[in-house]
CSV table of C-alpha atoms in Angstrom, one decimal:
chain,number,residue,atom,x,y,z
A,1,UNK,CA,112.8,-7.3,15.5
A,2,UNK,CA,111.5,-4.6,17.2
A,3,UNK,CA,111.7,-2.2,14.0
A,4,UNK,CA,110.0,-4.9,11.2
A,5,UNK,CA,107.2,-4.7,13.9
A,6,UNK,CA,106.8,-1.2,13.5
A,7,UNK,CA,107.2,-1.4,10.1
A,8,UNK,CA,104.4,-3.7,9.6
A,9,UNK,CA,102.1,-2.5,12.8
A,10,UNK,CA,102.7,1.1,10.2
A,11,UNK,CA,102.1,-1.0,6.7
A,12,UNK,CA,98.6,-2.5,8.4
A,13,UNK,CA,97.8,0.7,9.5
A,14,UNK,CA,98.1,2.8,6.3
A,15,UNK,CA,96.5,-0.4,4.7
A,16,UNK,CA,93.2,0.1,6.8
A,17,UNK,CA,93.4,4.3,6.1
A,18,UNK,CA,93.0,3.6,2.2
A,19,UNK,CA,90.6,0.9,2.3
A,20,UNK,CA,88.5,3.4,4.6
A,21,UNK,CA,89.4,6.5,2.9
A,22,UNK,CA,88.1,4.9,-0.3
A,23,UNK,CA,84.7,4.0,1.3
A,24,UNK,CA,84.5,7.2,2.8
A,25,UNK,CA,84.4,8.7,-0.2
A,26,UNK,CA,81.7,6.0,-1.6
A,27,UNK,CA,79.2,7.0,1.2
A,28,UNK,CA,79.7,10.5,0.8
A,29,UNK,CA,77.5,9.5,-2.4
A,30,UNK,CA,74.8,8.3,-0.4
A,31,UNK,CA,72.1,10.4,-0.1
A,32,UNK,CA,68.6,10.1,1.6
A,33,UNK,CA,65.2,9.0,0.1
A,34,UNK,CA,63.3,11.6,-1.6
A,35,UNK,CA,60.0,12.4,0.3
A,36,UNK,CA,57.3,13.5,-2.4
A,37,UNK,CA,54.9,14.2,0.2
A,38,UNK,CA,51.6,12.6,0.7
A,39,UNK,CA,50.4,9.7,-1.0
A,40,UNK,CA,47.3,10.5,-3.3
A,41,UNK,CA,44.5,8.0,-1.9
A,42,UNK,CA,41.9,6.7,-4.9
A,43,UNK,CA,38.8,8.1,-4.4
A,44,UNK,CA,37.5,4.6,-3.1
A,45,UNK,CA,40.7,3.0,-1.1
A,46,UNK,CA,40.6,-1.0,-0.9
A,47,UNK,CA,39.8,-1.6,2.9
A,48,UNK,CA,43.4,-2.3,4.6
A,49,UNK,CA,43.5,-4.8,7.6
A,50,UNK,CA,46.4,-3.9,10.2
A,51,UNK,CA,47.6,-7.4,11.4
A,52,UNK,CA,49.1,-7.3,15.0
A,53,UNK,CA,49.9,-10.4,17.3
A,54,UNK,CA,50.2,-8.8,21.2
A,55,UNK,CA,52.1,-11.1,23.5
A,56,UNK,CA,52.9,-9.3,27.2
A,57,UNK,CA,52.8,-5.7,25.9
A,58,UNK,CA,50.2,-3.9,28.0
A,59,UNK,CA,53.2,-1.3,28.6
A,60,UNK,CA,53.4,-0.1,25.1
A,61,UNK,CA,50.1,-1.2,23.1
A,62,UNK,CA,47.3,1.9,24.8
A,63,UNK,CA,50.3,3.7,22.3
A,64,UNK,CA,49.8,1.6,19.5
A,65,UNK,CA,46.0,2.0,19.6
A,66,UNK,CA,46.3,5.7,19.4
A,67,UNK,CA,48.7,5.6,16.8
A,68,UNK,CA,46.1,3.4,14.8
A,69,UNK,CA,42.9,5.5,15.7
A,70,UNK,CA,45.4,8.5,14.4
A,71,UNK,CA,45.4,7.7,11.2
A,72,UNK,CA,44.2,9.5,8.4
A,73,UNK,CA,43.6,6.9,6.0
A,74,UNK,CA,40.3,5.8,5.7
A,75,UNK,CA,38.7,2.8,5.5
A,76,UNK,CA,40.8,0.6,7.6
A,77,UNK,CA,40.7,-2.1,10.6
A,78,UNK,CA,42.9,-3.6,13.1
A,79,UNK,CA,43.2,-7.2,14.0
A,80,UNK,CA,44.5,-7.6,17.1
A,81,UNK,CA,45.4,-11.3,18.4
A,82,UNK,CA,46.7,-10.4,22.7
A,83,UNK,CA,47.5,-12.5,25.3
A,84,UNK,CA,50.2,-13.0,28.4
A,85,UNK,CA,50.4,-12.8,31.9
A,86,UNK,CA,50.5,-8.8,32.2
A,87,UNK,CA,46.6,-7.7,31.3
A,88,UNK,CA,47.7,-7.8,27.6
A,89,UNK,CA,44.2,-9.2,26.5
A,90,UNK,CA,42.3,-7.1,28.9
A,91,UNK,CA,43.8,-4.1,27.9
A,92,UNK,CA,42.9,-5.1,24.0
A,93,UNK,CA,39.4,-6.5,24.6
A,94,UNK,CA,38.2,-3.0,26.3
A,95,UNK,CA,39.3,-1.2,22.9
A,96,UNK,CA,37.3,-3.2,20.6
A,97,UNK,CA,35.4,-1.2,18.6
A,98,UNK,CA,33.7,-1.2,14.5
A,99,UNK,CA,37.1,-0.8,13.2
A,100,UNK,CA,39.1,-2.9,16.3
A,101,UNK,CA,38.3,-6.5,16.3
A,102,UNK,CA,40.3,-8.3,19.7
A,103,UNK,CA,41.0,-11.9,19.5
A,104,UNK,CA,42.7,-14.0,22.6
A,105,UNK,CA,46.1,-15.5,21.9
A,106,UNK,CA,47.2,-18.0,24.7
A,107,UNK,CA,50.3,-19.3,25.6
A,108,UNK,CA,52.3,-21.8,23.5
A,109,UNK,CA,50.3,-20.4,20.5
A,110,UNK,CA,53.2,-17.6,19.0
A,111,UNK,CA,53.3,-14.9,16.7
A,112,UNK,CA,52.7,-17.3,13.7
A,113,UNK,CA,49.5,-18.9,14.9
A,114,UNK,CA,48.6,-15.4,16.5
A,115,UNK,CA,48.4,-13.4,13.0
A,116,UNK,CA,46.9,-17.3,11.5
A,117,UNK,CA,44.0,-16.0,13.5
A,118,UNK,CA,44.4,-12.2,12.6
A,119,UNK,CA,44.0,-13.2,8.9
A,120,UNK,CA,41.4,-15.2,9.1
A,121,UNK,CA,39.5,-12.5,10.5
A,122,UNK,CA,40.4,-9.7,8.5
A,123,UNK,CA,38.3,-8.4,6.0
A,124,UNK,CA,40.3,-6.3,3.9
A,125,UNK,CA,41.7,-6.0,0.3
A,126,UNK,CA,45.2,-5.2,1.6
A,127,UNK,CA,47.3,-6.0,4.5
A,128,UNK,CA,49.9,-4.6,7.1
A,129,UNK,CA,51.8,-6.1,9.1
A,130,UNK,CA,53.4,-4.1,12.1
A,131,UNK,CA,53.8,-4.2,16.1
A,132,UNK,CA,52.1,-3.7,19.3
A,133,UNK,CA,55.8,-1.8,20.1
A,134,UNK,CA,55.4,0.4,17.0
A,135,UNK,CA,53.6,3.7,17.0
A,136,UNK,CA,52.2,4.7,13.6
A,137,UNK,CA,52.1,7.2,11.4
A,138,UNK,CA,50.2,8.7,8.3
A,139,UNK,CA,53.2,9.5,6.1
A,140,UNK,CA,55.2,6.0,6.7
A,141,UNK,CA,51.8,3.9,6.6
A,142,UNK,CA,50.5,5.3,3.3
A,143,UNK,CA,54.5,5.3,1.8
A,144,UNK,CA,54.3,1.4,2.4
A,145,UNK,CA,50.9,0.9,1.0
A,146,UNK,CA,51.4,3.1,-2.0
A,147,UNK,CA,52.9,0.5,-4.6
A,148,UNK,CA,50.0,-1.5,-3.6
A,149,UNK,CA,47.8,1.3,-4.4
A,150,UNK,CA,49.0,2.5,-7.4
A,151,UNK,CA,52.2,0.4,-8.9
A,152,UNK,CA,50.6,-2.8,-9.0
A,153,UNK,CA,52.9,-4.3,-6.5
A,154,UNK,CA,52.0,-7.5,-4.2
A,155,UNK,CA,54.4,-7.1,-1.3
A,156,UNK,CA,56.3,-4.0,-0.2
A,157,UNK,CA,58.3,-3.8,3.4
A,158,UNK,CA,60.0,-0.7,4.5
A,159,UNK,CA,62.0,0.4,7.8
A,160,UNK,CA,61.7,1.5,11.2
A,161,UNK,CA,62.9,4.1,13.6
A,162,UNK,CA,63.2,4.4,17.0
A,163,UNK,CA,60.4,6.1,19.2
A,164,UNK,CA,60.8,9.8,20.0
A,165,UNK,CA,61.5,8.9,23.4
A,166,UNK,CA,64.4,6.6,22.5
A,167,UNK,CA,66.0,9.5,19.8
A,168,UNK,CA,68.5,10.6,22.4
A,169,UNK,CA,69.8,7.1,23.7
A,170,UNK,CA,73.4,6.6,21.6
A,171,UNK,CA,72.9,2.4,21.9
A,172,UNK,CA,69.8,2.9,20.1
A,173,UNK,CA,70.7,5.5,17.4
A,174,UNK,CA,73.8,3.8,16.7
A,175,UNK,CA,71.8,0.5,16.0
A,176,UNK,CA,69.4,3.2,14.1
A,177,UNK,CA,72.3,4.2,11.5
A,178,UNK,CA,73.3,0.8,10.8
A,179,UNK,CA,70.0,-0.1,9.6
A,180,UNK,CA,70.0,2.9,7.5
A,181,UNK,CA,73.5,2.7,6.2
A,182,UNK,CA,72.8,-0.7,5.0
A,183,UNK,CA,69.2,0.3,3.5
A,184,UNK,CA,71.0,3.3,1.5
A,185,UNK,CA,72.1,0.7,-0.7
A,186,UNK,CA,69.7,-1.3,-1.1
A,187,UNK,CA,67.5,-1.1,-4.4
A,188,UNK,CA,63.9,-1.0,-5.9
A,189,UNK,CA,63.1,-5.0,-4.5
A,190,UNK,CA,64.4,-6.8,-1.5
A,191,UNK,CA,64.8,-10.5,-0.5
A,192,UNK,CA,63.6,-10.2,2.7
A,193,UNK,CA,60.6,-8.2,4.7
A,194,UNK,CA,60.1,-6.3,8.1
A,195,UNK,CA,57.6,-7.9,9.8
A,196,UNK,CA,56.6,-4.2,11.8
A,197,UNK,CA,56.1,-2.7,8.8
A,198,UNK,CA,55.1,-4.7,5.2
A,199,UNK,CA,51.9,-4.5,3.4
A,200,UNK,CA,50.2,-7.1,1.2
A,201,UNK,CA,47.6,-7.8,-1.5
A,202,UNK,CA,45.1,-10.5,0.1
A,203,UNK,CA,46.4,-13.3,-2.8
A,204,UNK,CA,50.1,-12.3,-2.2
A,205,UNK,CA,49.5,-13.7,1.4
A,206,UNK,CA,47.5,-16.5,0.5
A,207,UNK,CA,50.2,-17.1,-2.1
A,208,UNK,CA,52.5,-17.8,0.6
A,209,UNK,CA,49.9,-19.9,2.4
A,210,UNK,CA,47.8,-17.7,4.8
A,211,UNK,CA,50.2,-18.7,7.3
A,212,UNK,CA,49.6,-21.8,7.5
A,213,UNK,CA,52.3,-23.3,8.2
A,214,UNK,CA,54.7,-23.7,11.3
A,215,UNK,CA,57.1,-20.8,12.1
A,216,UNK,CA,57.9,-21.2,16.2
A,217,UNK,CA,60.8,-18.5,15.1
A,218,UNK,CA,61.4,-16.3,11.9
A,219,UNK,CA,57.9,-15.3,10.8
A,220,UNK,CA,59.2,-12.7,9.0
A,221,UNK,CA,62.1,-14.6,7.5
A,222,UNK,CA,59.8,-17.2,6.2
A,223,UNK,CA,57.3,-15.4,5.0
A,224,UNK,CA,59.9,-13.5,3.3
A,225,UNK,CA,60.8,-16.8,1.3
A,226,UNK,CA,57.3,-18.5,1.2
A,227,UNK,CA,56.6,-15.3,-0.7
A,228,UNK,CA,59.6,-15.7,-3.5
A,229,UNK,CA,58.9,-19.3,-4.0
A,230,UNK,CA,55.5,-18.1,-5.4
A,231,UNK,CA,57.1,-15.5,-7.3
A,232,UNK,CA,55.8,-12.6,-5.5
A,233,UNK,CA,58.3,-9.4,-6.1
A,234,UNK,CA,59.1,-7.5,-2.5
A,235,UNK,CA,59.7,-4.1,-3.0
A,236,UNK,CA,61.4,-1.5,-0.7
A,237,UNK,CA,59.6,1.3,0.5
A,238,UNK,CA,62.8,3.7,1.4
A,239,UNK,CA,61.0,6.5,2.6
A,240,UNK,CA,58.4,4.4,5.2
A,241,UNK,CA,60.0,4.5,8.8
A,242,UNK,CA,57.8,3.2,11.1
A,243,UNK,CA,59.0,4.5,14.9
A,244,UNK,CA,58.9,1.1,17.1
A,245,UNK,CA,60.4,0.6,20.2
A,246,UNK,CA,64.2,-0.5,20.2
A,247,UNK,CA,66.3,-2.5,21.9
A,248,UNK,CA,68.2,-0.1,24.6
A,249,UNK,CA,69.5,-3.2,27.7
A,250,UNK,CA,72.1,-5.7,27.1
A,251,UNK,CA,69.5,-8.7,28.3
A,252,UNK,CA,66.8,-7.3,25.1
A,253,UNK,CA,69.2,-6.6,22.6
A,254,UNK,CA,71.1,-10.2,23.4
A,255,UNK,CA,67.8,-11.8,23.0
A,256,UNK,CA,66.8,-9.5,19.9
A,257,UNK,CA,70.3,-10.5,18.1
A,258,UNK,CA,69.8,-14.2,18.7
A,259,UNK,CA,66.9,-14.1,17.0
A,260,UNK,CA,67.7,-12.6,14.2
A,261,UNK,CA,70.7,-14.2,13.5
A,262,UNK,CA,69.8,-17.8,14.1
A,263,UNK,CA,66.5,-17.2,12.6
A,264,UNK,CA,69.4,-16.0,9.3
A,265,UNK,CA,71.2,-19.6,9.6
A,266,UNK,CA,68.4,-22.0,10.4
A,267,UNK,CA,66.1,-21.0,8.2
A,268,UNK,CA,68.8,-20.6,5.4
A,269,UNK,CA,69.9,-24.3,5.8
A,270,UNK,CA,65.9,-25.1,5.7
A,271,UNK,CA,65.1,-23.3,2.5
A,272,UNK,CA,68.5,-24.1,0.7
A,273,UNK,CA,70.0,-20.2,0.6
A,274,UNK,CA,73.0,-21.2,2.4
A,275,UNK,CA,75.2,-18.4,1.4
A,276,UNK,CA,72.5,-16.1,3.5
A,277,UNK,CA,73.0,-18.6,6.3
A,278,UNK,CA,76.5,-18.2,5.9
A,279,UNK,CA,76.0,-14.9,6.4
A,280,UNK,CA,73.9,-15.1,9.4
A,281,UNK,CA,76.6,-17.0,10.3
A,282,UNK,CA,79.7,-14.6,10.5
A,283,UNK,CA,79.0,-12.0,12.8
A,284,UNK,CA,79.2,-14.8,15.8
A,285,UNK,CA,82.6,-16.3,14.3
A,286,UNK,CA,83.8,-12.8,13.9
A,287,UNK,CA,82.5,-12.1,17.9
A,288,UNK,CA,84.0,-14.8,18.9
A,289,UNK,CA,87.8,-14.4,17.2
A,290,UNK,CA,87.9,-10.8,18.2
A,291,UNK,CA,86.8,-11.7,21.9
A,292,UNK,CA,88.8,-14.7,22.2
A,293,UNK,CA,91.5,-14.0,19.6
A,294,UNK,CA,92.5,-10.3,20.9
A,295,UNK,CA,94.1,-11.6,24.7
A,296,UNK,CA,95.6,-14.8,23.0
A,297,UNK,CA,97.3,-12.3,20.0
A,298,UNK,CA,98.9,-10.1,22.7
A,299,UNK,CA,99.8,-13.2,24.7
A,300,UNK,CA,102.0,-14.8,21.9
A,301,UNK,CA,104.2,-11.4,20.9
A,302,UNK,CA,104.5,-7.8,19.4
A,303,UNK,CA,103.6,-9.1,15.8
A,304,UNK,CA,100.4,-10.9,16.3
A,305,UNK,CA,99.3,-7.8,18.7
A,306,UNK,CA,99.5,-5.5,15.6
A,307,UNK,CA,97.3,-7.5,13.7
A,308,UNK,CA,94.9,-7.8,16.1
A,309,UNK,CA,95.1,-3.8,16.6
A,310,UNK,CA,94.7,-3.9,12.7
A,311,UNK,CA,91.6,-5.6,12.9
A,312,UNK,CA,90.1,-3.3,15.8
A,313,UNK,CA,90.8,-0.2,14.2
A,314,UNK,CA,89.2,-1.7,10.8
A,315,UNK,CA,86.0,-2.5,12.4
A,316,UNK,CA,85.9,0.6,14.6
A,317,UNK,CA,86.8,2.6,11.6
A,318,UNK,CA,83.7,0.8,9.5
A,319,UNK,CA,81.4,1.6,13.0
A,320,UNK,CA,82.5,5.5,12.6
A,321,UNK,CA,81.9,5.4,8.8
A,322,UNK,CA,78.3,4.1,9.3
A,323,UNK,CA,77.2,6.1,12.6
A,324,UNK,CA,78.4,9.6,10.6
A,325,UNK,CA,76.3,8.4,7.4
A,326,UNK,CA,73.5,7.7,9.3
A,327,UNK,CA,73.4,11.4,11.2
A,328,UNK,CA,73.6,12.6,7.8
A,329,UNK,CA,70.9,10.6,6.4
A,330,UNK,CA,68.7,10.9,9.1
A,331,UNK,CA,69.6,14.9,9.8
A,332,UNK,CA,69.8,13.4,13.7
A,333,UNK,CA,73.0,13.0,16.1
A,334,UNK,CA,74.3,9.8,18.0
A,335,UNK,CA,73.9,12.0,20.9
A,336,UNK,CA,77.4,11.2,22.2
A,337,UNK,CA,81.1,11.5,21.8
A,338,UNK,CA,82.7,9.0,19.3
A,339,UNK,CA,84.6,7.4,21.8
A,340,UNK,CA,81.9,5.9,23.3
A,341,UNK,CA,81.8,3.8,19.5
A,342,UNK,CA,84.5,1.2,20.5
A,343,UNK,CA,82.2,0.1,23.4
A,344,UNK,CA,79.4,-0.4,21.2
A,345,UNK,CA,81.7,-2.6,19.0
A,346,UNK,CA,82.3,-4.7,21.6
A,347,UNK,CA,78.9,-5.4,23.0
A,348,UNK,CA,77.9,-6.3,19.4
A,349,UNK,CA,81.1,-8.8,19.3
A,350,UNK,CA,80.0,-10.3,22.8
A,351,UNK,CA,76.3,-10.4,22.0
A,352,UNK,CA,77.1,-12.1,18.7
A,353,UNK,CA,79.8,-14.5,20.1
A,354,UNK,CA,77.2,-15.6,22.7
A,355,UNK,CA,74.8,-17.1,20.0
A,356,UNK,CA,76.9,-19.7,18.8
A,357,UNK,CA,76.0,-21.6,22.4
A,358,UNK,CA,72.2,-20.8,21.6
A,359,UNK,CA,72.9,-23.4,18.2
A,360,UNK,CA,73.3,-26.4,20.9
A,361,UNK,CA,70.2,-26.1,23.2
A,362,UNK,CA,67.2,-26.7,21.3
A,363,UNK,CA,65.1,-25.0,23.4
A,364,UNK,CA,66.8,-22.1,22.9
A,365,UNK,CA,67.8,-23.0,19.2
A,366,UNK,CA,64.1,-22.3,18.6
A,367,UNK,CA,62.9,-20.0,20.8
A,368,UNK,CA,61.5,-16.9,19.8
């Protein structure tokens, strides 16, 4: 018994080497966005509104501002909806200036009704959405709004990076890489946006109904799909990465994953995509066998154990794969030894485990 073990413990094993050695070789393909410099501005550019909603971020928005005031692109303004309990508003208000206009959010309101109020006091031709968390810059800013400018295009979104400050943390580059291993494959248009960093044409927004409508979670989600129902094309803007702060404690990226991933299922079921929910759906079932399933496949005997070391050594594998594409993408390093990769694995599987008791509660079901 002992031997058809080993046999099949060796069978799964050579079973995951050729699956991985065969998409080892498909990433080697992958190569990073081609930078063509600076975007050529028209000699009279369209006046672009910067749309932020600033909820209890007094620690990272005197950044932001700077970013903004940075920038080389002329005629611009930022619309700045702040509020919470940590100076947030005060902060904003004493920075209003010709091209900062400071509007109070207060509690209960959200991010939706919060960039409501942006928009409706914008003036601008063109719009971008982004962050209090994000700090800006010239080459990322003008790579998003270029299709606007020049291609024609309604709605672009591109990517973000973490700040220089966070560039040596291996929780947050690894999270980093996977973002830019899946974006490597993605095309010319997208299904979905990044609500730090997406520019629009004024109608494209008002298209999607100047957001007014309900959103309590998934702004970005729903917008996202508001935007294909009125047959706006969203196309990707590969080489815009705007830096923005991420997630680097188990209690913010918990949170952060929550969101994201019930935002994935609810608002799938709600617009009809259900594959997508399904999706959003998976990583928690797939948390929660690999937590749960792992002790209980050891428990019941040598066979189940080496299919359940199968399975870990799959998804590690795949976590290796897409941590050494994105160093060599991003010319950066994880910034720490490989073995440190399994225990990134399994926060990821706790963290996504842990949502499926978020579905229940609606309070938390539909929290931001």
């Amino acid at each position: 018994m002992e031997y058809v073990n080993l046999l099949v413990f060796a069978g799964l094993t050579a079973g995951v080497a050729a699956v991985q050695g065969m998409r080892w070789s498909r990433d080697r393909r992958l190569r990073p966005p081609e930078c063509h410099g600076g975007v050529a501005l028209p000699p009279h550019p369209p006046k672009v509104s910067l749309l932020v909603a600033a909820w209890n971020e007094a620690a990272l928005l005197p950044r932001h501002l700077e970013s903004f005031k940075r920038l080389r692109y002329p005629n611009r303004e930022l619309v700045l909806c702040a509020g919470g309990t940590d100076g947030t508003y005060a902060l904003a208000a004493a920075s209003r200036s010709e091209y900062v206009v400071v509007l109070e959010q207060r509690p209960g309101e959200g991010k939706q009704r919060a960039l409501r109020q942006c928009f409706e006091h914008a003036t601008g031709d063109l719009f971008f959405l982004t962050d209090a968390d994000c700090e800006l810059d010239d080459e990322s800013f003008e790579a998003t709004l270029a299709p606007l400018l020049h291609d024609g295009a309604r709605a672009v979104t591109g990517g973000s990076r973490p700040l220089d400050r966070q560039m040596k943390t291996p929780f947050v580059m690894q999270q980093w890489y996977i973002d830019r291993y899946v974006r490597a494959h993605w095309g010319r248009t997208t299904d979905g946006i990044l609500g730090r960093n997406a520019a629009f044409t004024r109608d494209a927004i008002e298209a999607s109904g100047s957001f007014q409508y309900e959103a309590p979670t998934g702004t970005d989600y729903v917008m996202a799909k508001r935007l294909r129902e009125a047959g706006v094309t969203i196309l990707h803007a590969p080489t815009s990465q705007v830096a923005s702060e991420h997630a680097s404690d188990f209690g913010t990226y918990r949170k952060q994953q929550s969101r994201w991933l019930r935002n994935v299922v609810l608002h799938g079921i709600r617009f009809r995509v259900y594959g997508e929910a399904a999706r959003g759906l998976a990583p928690s079932i797939l948390g929660m066998v690999m937590i749960v399933g792992t002790p209980i496949a050891v428990w019941a005997g040598p066979l189940s154990t080496a299919l359940a070391a199968a399975a870990w050594l799959f998804v590690i594998l795949n976590r290796v794969r897409y941590v050494r594409t994105g160093e060599r993408l991003t010319g950066t390093s994880l910034g720490a030894p490989y073995w440190q990769i399994p225990l990134f694995v399994l926060i990821d599987f706790a963290v996504w485990a842990l949502v499926l008791f978020d579905y229940p509660v609606k309070a938390i079901r539909t929290r931001w």
